């Protein structure tokens, strides 16, 4: 679905999420979406983390006044330690922090070393978010790439507290005690494992990563067969075991139970769009059978290939219907089974009057399953009557021009005639 505009300064993945449950009763399709606020300050201020009894005037004077260059020097040492695998040097940058924070940073370092990082560095982007005495909260942007998969940077924003310690400035904690929240990152998970397929990279701390890589490898040619070769033809999937982390990676405030997998665009440098990811929610995904998993991942990879998670022009019914068309293509699922909820309505004489509106794809929409089914059957009708290549052209044209123009140019139909043909197709296929 399309995401609500985020407030100024908001950060978070842009995503499309999708659940598919296949069984004797047919397909139940759930979607939710939204972009949210990360890195925003909320709540009352509290004491700065890591402030201890050595916070004396003499210590502060020995360290010198805080300047962004002092924080940058510490961050550069951290990046070099990640690059070279020097765990001791990395942990030395947080030696003055409380034990809990040091332990968390140690886990992050170990996870970072398990990743195929082509780049990882931290930069100060706001040197004085907050101050309390000598301690200064700094906004830090981590820029990184996964080698062989990212042709540009993704970014993660954190708030780190610096304070004078032993004659120098050191990281003494994050900004949580002062109401700041960090962006989520997969390296915040438990001990990570990495599964590398021929065209996929799967990162997580749950089981079944090799199986996910195999499914994504199979989905790449399935998607390419429809959309062509004009996309990266590779995929990165994130599969955290912790539902809360999965929800944060999907988008702040996401109901983790509402999706099995989704396409998301991570934040990029400066808050711009970063890299495409597929986020897997282990519990809902684990409840799918093998066919359901294949359909869901192919659907989400279609969003990756077509830029669906970045698209604010193409009608939502066409974005989701096209992804379902690719996902179901060749799956051997009968129309009446896949559209069981819509079939019951049409059989009772309740044929929808028009194609789904954006609100019909909201997570709490009453006819959410039917919205997906209506959209899928609209795209299926186009492919059957006008050819799959025409469906692809229509999809691309609708991203550049108004839908009315695209329908006339590609199908020779006005919107009302297209809707009438679609309604007749629903009646034919579902009764």
Short mmCIF file of C-alpha atoms in Angstrom, two decimals:
data_model
loop_
_atom_site.label_atom_id
_atom_site.label_comp_id
_atom_site.label_asym_id
_atom_site.label_seq_id
_atom_site.Cartn_x
_atom_site.Cartn_y
_atom_site.Cartn_z
CA UNK A 1 0.00 0.00 0.00
CA UNK A 2 1.03 3.62 -0.29
CA UNK A 3 2.53 5.12 2.81
CA UNK A 4 1.19 8.19 4.55
CA UNK A 5 3.48 11.16 4.22
CA UNK A 6 5.96 11.15 7.08
CA UNK A 7 6.41 14.20 9.27
CA UNK A 8 9.33 16.49 8.59
CA UNK A 9 12.51 14.79 9.70
CA UNK A 10 10.88 11.38 9.92
CA UNK A 11 12.87 8.33 9.05
CA UNK A 12 11.97 4.75 8.49
CA UNK A 13 11.58 2.14 5.80
CA UNK A 14 8.99 2.64 3.10
CA UNK A 15 7.28 -0.70 2.77
CA UNK A 16 4.60 -2.85 1.27
CA UNK A 17 3.57 -5.76 3.35
CA UNK A 18 1.65 -8.83 2.50
CA UNK A 19 0.39 -11.98 4.21
CA UNK A 20 -0.78 -15.01 2.28
CA UNK A 21 -2.38 -17.99 4.01
CA UNK A 22 -3.25 -20.85 1.70
CA UNK A 23 -5.59 -23.63 2.66
CA UNK A 24 -8.74 -25.44 1.70
CA UNK A 25 -10.73 -22.27 2.20
CA UNK A 26 -8.67 -20.28 -0.30
CA UNK A 27 -6.32 -17.34 0.08
CA UNK A 28 -6.55 -14.72 2.81
CA UNK A 29 -4.52 -11.65 1.92
CA UNK A 30 -3.61 -9.03 4.49
CA UNK A 31 -1.74 -5.79 3.96
CA UNK A 32 -0.71 -2.83 6.06
CA UNK A 33 1.69 0.00 5.49
CA UNK A 34 3.09 3.23 6.65
CA UNK A 35 6.15 5.23 7.19
CA UNK A 36 6.92 6.39 10.67
CA UNK A 37 9.19 8.40 12.85
CA UNK A 38 12.59 7.15 13.91
CA UNK A 39 15.25 9.16 15.61
CA UNK A 40 12.63 11.54 17.05
CA UNK A 41 12.82 12.85 20.56
CA UNK A 42 9.94 12.05 22.91
CA UNK A 43 9.26 11.99 26.61
CA UNK A 44 10.89 13.82 29.45
CA UNK A 45 14.60 14.29 29.63
CA UNK A 46 16.55 12.09 32.01
CA UNK A 47 20.16 11.85 33.04
CA UNK A 48 22.66 11.36 30.24
CA UNK A 49 23.85 7.75 29.96
CA UNK A 50 27.27 6.87 31.18
CA UNK A 51 27.72 9.85 33.48
CA UNK A 52 29.84 8.78 36.43
CA UNK A 53 31.76 10.26 39.29
CA UNK A 54 34.78 11.18 37.16
CA UNK A 55 32.75 13.99 35.59
CA UNK A 56 34.85 16.73 37.09
CA UNK A 57 35.87 20.11 35.88
CA UNK A 58 39.47 18.96 35.67
CA UNK A 59 38.52 16.01 33.44
CA UNK A 60 36.50 18.24 31.15
CA UNK A 61 39.28 20.78 30.87
CA UNK A 62 41.81 18.05 30.09
CA UNK A 63 39.60 16.70 27.32
CA UNK A 64 39.13 20.17 25.87
CA UNK A 65 35.82 21.63 24.67
CA UNK A 66 33.57 19.34 22.70
CA UNK A 67 33.89 19.78 18.96
CA UNK A 68 32.44 17.64 16.15
CA UNK A 69 35.97 16.73 15.07
CA UNK A 70 36.54 15.01 18.41
CA UNK A 71 33.51 12.78 17.89
CA UNK A 72 34.51 12.18 14.27
CA UNK A 73 37.92 10.92 15.37
CA UNK A 74 36.34 8.36 17.70
CA UNK A 75 33.92 7.24 14.98
CA UNK A 76 36.79 6.85 12.52
CA UNK A 77 38.52 4.51 14.96
CA UNK A 78 35.34 2.47 15.25
CA UNK A 79 35.03 2.15 11.48
CA UNK A 80 38.65 1.10 11.13
CA UNK A 81 38.15 -1.51 13.84
CA UNK A 82 35.12 -2.94 12.01
CA UNK A 83 37.05 -3.03 8.75
CA UNK A 84 40.08 -4.77 10.23
CA UNK A 85 38.26 -6.96 12.75
CA UNK A 86 39.97 -5.33 15.74
CA UNK A 87 37.42 -6.07 18.46
CA UNK A 88 39.56 -4.64 21.24
CA UNK A 89 39.96 -1.32 19.42
CA UNK A 90 36.22 -1.10 18.78
CA UNK A 91 35.34 -1.80 22.40
CA UNK A 92 37.96 0.68 23.58
CA UNK A 93 35.75 3.43 22.14
CA UNK A 94 32.98 2.50 24.61
CA UNK A 95 35.17 1.49 27.56
CA UNK A 96 33.78 4.36 29.65
CA UNK A 97 30.14 3.39 29.01
CA UNK A 98 27.93 1.37 31.38
CA UNK A 99 28.29 -2.41 31.18
CA UNK A 100 24.96 -2.98 29.44
CA UNK A 101 25.84 -0.61 26.63
CA UNK A 102 29.32 -2.12 26.28
CA UNK A 103 27.83 -5.61 26.01
CA UNK A 104 25.36 -4.45 23.35
CA UNK A 105 28.14 -2.83 21.34
CA UNK A 106 30.20 -6.04 21.59
CA UNK A 107 27.28 -8.00 20.13
CA UNK A 108 26.90 -5.45 17.34
CA UNK A 109 30.58 -5.68 16.48
CA UNK A 110 30.45 -9.47 16.31
CA UNK A 111 27.41 -9.29 14.05
CA UNK A 112 29.00 -6.68 11.80
CA UNK A 113 32.01 -8.93 11.30
CA UNK A 114 29.70 -11.71 10.06
CA UNK A 115 28.25 -9.51 7.33
CA UNK A 116 29.66 -9.04 3.81
CA UNK A 117 30.23 -5.34 4.36
CA UNK A 118 31.60 -3.47 1.40
CA UNK A 119 31.46 -0.28 3.41
CA UNK A 120 30.71 0.78 6.99
CA UNK A 121 31.41 4.16 8.49
CA UNK A 122 29.85 6.53 11.01
CA UNK A 123 29.53 10.27 10.47
CA UNK A 124 28.38 13.10 12.71
CA UNK A 125 25.33 14.73 11.13
CA UNK A 126 24.12 16.81 14.11
CA UNK A 127 26.79 17.51 16.71
CA UNK A 128 24.59 18.91 19.47
CA UNK A 129 21.17 17.32 19.78
CA UNK A 130 21.22 17.75 23.55
CA UNK A 131 23.61 18.68 26.35
CA UNK A 132 23.69 18.12 30.08
CA UNK A 133 26.76 19.46 31.77
CA UNK A 134 29.74 17.97 29.97
CA UNK A 135 27.84 15.23 28.10
CA UNK A 136 26.74 15.88 24.52
CA UNK A 137 24.25 13.81 22.51
CA UNK A 138 25.30 13.56 18.87
CA UNK A 139 23.31 12.29 15.91
CA UNK A 140 25.42 9.82 13.97
CA UNK A 141 24.64 8.40 10.55
CA UNK A 142 26.03 4.98 9.72
CA UNK A 143 26.52 4.43 5.99
CA UNK A 144 26.97 0.89 4.78
CA UNK A 145 26.69 -1.47 1.82
CA UNK A 146 26.45 -5.21 1.44
CA UNK A 147 29.18 -6.31 -0.94
CA UNK A 148 27.88 -7.68 -4.23
CA UNK A 149 24.31 -6.50 -3.61
CA UNK A 150 24.24 -2.75 -2.92
CA UNK A 151 25.31 -0.28 -5.56
CA UNK A 152 24.68 2.62 -3.20
CA UNK A 153 24.65 3.33 0.52
CA UNK A 154 22.01 2.47 3.05
CA UNK A 155 22.00 4.46 6.27
CA UNK A 156 21.19 3.96 9.92
CA UNK A 157 20.87 6.87 12.34
CA UNK A 158 21.87 6.59 15.99
CA UNK A 159 22.16 9.06 18.82
CA UNK A 160 25.39 8.60 20.79
CA UNK A 161 26.38 10.38 23.96
CA UNK A 162 29.95 11.68 24.24
CA UNK A 163 31.51 12.79 27.51
CA UNK A 164 35.03 13.62 28.72
CA UNK A 165 36.80 10.60 30.15
CA UNK A 166 40.49 10.27 31.10
CA UNK A 167 41.45 13.43 29.25
CA UNK A 168 39.62 12.63 26.02
CA UNK A 169 36.08 12.46 24.66
CA UNK A 170 34.52 8.99 24.64
CA UNK A 171 31.22 7.30 23.77
CA UNK A 172 29.38 6.82 27.06
CA UNK A 173 26.01 5.56 25.82
CA UNK A 174 23.20 6.16 23.39
CA UNK A 175 20.48 8.82 23.60
CA UNK A 176 17.67 6.67 24.99
CA UNK A 177 17.81 8.16 28.50
CA UNK A 178 17.20 11.56 26.95
CA UNK A 179 14.29 10.46 24.77
CA UNK A 180 16.10 9.67 21.53
CA UNK A 181 15.59 6.43 19.61
CA UNK A 182 17.94 4.78 17.11
CA UNK A 183 16.97 3.39 13.74
CA UNK A 184 16.70 -0.38 13.78
CA UNK A 185 19.41 -2.45 12.11
CA UNK A 186 19.73 -6.16 11.50
CA UNK A 187 22.99 -6.21 13.46
CA UNK A 188 20.95 -5.34 16.56
CA UNK A 189 19.67 -8.95 16.42
CA UNK A 190 21.07 -11.95 18.23
CA UNK A 191 24.10 -13.77 16.80
CA UNK A 192 23.68 -13.44 13.04
CA UNK A 193 24.02 -16.03 10.34
CA UNK A 194 24.28 -15.34 6.62
CA UNK A 195 23.01 -17.51 3.78
CA UNK A 196 24.27 -16.61 0.33
CA UNK A 197 22.41 -17.90 -2.70
CA UNK A 198 23.21 -17.46 -6.36
CA UNK A 199 21.24 -14.20 -6.45
CA UNK A 200 20.26 -13.64 -2.84
CA UNK A 201 21.67 -12.70 0.53
CA UNK A 202 19.69 -13.66 3.63
CA UNK A 203 20.71 -12.29 7.04
CA UNK A 204 19.09 -13.24 10.31
CA UNK A 205 19.24 -14.94 13.66
CA UNK A 206 16.48 -17.43 13.00
CA UNK A 207 16.36 -20.83 11.33
CA UNK A 208 15.68 -21.65 7.69
CA UNK A 209 17.93 -19.03 6.11
CA UNK A 210 19.22 -21.44 3.45
CA UNK A 211 15.64 -22.25 2.49
CA UNK A 212 14.83 -18.56 2.18
CA UNK A 213 17.84 -18.05 -0.07
CA UNK A 214 16.74 -20.93 -2.29
CA UNK A 215 13.21 -19.51 -2.59
CA UNK A 216 14.53 -16.06 -3.47
CA UNK A 217 16.93 -17.55 -6.01
CA UNK A 218 13.94 -19.23 -7.66
CA UNK A 219 11.88 -16.04 -7.53
CA UNK A 220 14.47 -13.93 -9.34
CA UNK A 221 14.05 -15.63 -12.76
CA UNK A 222 10.28 -15.90 -12.22
CA UNK A 223 10.07 -12.12 -11.79
CA UNK A 224 12.56 -11.43 -14.57
CA UNK A 225 10.53 -13.58 -16.96
CA UNK A 226 7.70 -11.05 -16.64
CA UNK A 227 9.34 -7.68 -15.99
CA UNK A 228 12.52 -8.17 -18.02
CA UNK A 229 16.17 -7.74 -17.15
CA UNK A 230 16.12 -4.03 -16.34
CA UNK A 231 16.57 -4.50 -12.61
CA UNK A 232 19.36 -5.71 -10.34
CA UNK A 233 18.14 -9.35 -10.34
CA UNK A 234 19.35 -9.92 -6.81
CA UNK A 235 17.75 -9.68 -3.41
CA UNK A 236 18.67 -9.03 0.21
CA UNK A 237 16.36 -10.45 2.86
CA UNK A 238 16.39 -9.73 6.59
CA UNK A 239 14.98 -12.38 8.91
CA UNK A 240 15.23 -11.45 12.59
CA UNK A 241 13.88 -13.85 15.19
CA UNK A 242 12.66 -11.00 17.39
CA UNK A 243 9.20 -9.84 16.26
CA UNK A 244 9.83 -6.35 17.59
CA UNK A 245 12.97 -5.97 15.47
CA UNK A 246 11.15 -7.35 12.44
CA UNK A 247 8.45 -4.73 12.96
CA UNK A 248 11.00 -1.92 13.24
CA UNK A 249 12.82 -3.06 10.12
CA UNK A 250 9.48 -3.17 8.33
CA UNK A 251 8.48 0.27 9.53
CA UNK A 252 7.88 1.84 12.93
CA UNK A 253 4.58 0.84 14.46
CA UNK A 254 4.09 -2.15 12.20
CA UNK A 255 1.93 -4.94 13.58
CA UNK A 256 4.38 -7.79 13.23
CA UNK A 257 1.57 -10.35 13.10
CA UNK A 258 0.14 -8.71 9.97
CA UNK A 259 2.81 -9.71 7.49
CA UNK A 260 4.79 -12.78 6.46
CA UNK A 261 7.18 -10.86 4.22
CA UNK A 262 7.34 -7.39 2.76
CA UNK A 263 9.33 -5.22 0.42
CA UNK A 264 10.90 -2.21 2.12
CA UNK A 265 13.26 0.56 1.15
CA UNK A 266 15.73 1.26 3.92
CA UNK A 267 16.62 4.85 4.74
CA UNK A 268 19.54 6.23 2.78
CA UNK A 269 22.04 8.98 3.52
CA UNK A 270 20.39 12.23 4.47
CA UNK A 271 17.02 10.51 4.93
CA UNK A 272 16.63 9.76 1.23
CA UNK A 273 15.59 6.34 -0.05
CA UNK A 274 18.29 3.74 0.40
CA UNK A 275 18.40 0.08 -0.62
CA UNK A 276 15.65 -2.44 -1.31
CA UNK A 277 15.18 -5.20 1.25
CA UNK A 278 12.72 -8.01 1.81
CA UNK A 279 11.86 -8.30 5.50
CA UNK A 280 10.62 -11.68 6.69
CA UNK A 281 8.50 -12.06 9.80
CA UNK A 282 9.46 -15.51 11.03
CA UNK A 283 6.29 -16.58 12.83
CA UNK A 284 3.72 -15.70 10.13
CA UNK A 285 6.09 -16.84 7.38
CA UNK A 286 6.62 -20.13 9.18
CA UNK A 287 2.88 -20.82 9.10
CA UNK A 288 2.81 -20.78 5.31
CA UNK A 289 3.16 -23.94 3.28
CA UNK A 290 5.87 -24.18 0.63
CA UNK A 291 3.60 -22.87 -2.11
CA UNK A 292 2.50 -19.93 0.02
CA UNK A 293 6.10 -19.01 0.77
CA UNK A 294 7.00 -19.09 -2.90
CA UNK A 295 4.03 -16.92 -3.88
CA UNK A 296 4.68 -14.37 -1.10
CA UNK A 297 8.39 -13.98 -1.85
CA UNK A 298 7.77 -13.72 -5.60
CA UNK A 299 5.14 -11.04 -4.90
CA UNK A 300 7.54 -9.06 -2.73
CA UNK A 301 10.43 -9.44 -5.14
CA UNK A 302 8.17 -8.05 -7.87
CA UNK A 303 7.87 -4.88 -5.77
CA UNK A 304 11.67 -4.79 -5.55
CA UNK A 305 12.07 -5.26 -9.30
CA UNK A 306 9.50 -2.62 -10.23
CA UNK A 307 10.20 -0.11 -7.48
CA UNK A 308 6.74 -0.70 -6.05
CA UNK A 309 7.74 0.31 -2.53
CA UNK A 310 9.01 3.65 -3.87
CA UNK A 311 6.10 4.31 -6.23
CA UNK A 312 3.69 7.12 -5.39
CA UNK A 313 2.25 7.47 -8.90
CA UNK A 314 0.91 4.10 -10.06
CA UNK A 315 -2.55 3.26 -8.66
CA UNK A 316 -2.25 0.95 -5.70
CA UNK A 317 -4.58 -1.65 -7.17
CA UNK A 318 -2.23 -1.97 -10.14
CA UNK A 319 0.90 -2.16 -7.97
CA UNK A 320 -0.52 -4.93 -5.78
CA UNK A 321 -2.45 -6.67 -8.53
CA UNK A 322 0.62 -6.84 -10.75
CA UNK A 323 2.72 -8.29 -7.92
CA UNK A 324 0.02 -10.89 -7.27
CA UNK A 325 -0.13 -11.68 -10.98
CA UNK A 326 3.60 -12.46 -10.99
CA UNK A 327 3.37 -14.31 -7.68
CA UNK A 328 0.52 -16.58 -8.77
CA UNK A 329 1.82 -17.04 -12.31
CA UNK A 330 2.63 -20.70 -12.81
CA UNK A 331 1.69 -21.57 -9.22
CA UNK A 332 -1.15 -23.84 -10.28
CA UNK A 333 -3.68 -22.23 -7.94
CA UNK A 334 -7.24 -22.09 -9.24
CA UNK A 335 -8.97 -18.72 -9.45
CA UNK A 336 -11.87 -19.77 -7.26
CA UNK A 337 -9.55 -21.01 -4.55
CA UNK A 338 -7.23 -18.00 -4.64
CA UNK A 339 -10.17 -15.58 -4.62
CA UNK A 340 -12.44 -17.48 -2.25
CA UNK A 341 -13.68 -14.41 -0.33
CA UNK A 342 -14.47 -12.47 -3.49
CA UNK A 343 -16.06 -15.54 -5.08
CA UNK A 344 -18.58 -15.80 -2.27
CA UNK A 345 -19.59 -12.19 -2.76
CA UNK A 346 -19.87 -12.43 -6.54
CA UNK A 347 -21.83 -15.70 -6.31
CA UNK A 348 -24.28 -13.87 -4.05
CA UNK A 349 -24.71 -11.17 -6.68
CA UNK A 350 -22.48 -8.57 -5.01
CA UNK A 351 -20.12 -7.67 -7.85
CA UNK A 352 -17.86 -4.76 -6.87
CA UNK A 353 -18.77 -1.51 -8.56
CA UNK A 354 -15.23 -0.31 -9.06
CA UNK A 355 -11.60 -1.15 -8.59
CA UNK A 356 -10.14 -0.86 -5.08
CA UNK A 357 -9.24 2.56 -3.71
CA UNK A 358 -6.07 3.14 -1.66
CA UNK A 359 -8.03 2.98 1.60
CA UNK A 360 -9.18 -0.53 0.71
CA UNK A 361 -5.61 -1.73 1.30
CA UNK A 362 -5.37 -0.34 4.83
CA UNK A 363 -4.49 -2.94 7.44
CA UNK A 364 -7.87 -2.65 9.12
CA UNK A 365 -9.92 -2.51 5.92
CA UNK A 366 -13.01 -4.69 6.14
CA UNK A 367 -12.56 -6.16 2.64
CA UNK A 368 -8.79 -6.31 2.55
CA UNK A 369 -8.60 -9.81 1.07
CA UNK A 370 -11.13 -8.91 -1.59
CA UNK A 371 -9.15 -5.78 -2.53
CA UNK A 372 -6.11 -7.90 -3.35
CA UNK A 373 -8.23 -10.45 -5.21
CA UNK A 374 -10.00 -7.79 -7.27
CA UNK A 375 -6.67 -6.23 -8.20
CA UNK A 376 -5.08 -9.55 -9.11
CA UNK A 377 -8.01 -10.50 -11.35
CA UNK A 378 -7.89 -7.13 -13.09
CA UNK A 379 -4.26 -7.77 -14.03
CA UNK A 380 -5.00 -11.39 -14.93
CA UNK A 381 -7.76 -10.22 -17.27
CA UNK A 382 -5.40 -7.78 -19.00
CA UNK A 383 -2.77 -10.47 -19.49
CA UNK A 384 -5.31 -12.97 -20.85
CA UNK A 385 -7.10 -10.61 -23.24
CA UNK A 386 -4.34 -8.24 -24.31
CA UNK A 387 -1.18 -10.19 -23.58
CA UNK A 388 1.31 -10.20 -20.75
CA UNK A 389 3.56 -7.72 -22.55
CA UNK A 390 0.65 -5.28 -22.68
CA UNK A 391 0.11 -5.68 -18.94
CA UNK A 392 3.77 -4.82 -18.35
CA UNK A 393 3.54 -1.79 -20.64
CA UNK A 394 0.40 -0.60 -18.88
CA UNK A 395 2.08 -0.94 -15.49
CA UNK A 396 5.06 1.10 -16.63
CA UNK A 397 2.92 3.69 -18.38
CA UNK A 398 0.77 4.18 -15.27
CA UNK A 399 3.92 5.15 -13.39
CA UNK A 400 4.53 8.00 -15.83
CA UNK A 401 1.07 9.21 -16.82
CA UNK A 402 -2.45 9.28 -15.38
CA UNK A 403 -4.17 5.90 -15.43
CA UNK A 404 -6.82 7.16 -17.82
CA UNK A 405 -4.13 8.03 -20.36
CA UNK A 406 -2.33 4.72 -19.86
CA UNK A 407 -5.56 2.72 -20.34
CA UNK A 408 -6.35 4.55 -23.57
CA UNK A 409 -2.82 4.21 -24.94
CA UNK A 410 -2.25 0.56 -24.04
CA UNK A 411 -5.73 -0.98 -24.09
CA UNK A 412 -7.72 1.50 -26.16
CA UNK A 413 -10.25 1.75 -23.33
CA UNK A 414 -11.71 4.54 -21.27
CA UNK A 415 -11.73 3.84 -17.51
CA UNK A 416 -15.47 3.15 -17.41
CA UNK A 417 -15.23 0.59 -20.23
CA UNK A 418 -12.26 -1.06 -18.55
CA UNK A 419 -14.20 -1.30 -15.28
CA UNK A 420 -17.21 -2.79 -17.08
CA UNK A 421 -15.05 -5.47 -18.71
CA UNK A 422 -13.40 -6.24 -15.39
CA UNK A 423 -16.75 -6.65 -13.63
CA UNK A 424 -17.93 -9.00 -16.37
CA UNK A 425 -14.68 -10.96 -16.02
CA UNK A 426 -15.24 -11.36 -12.29
CA UNK A 427 -18.71 -12.75 -12.92
CA UNK A 428 -17.41 -15.14 -15.55
CA UNK A 429 -14.48 -16.44 -13.51
CA UNK A 430 -16.13 -16.66 -10.09
CA UNK A 431 -19.61 -18.00 -10.79
#
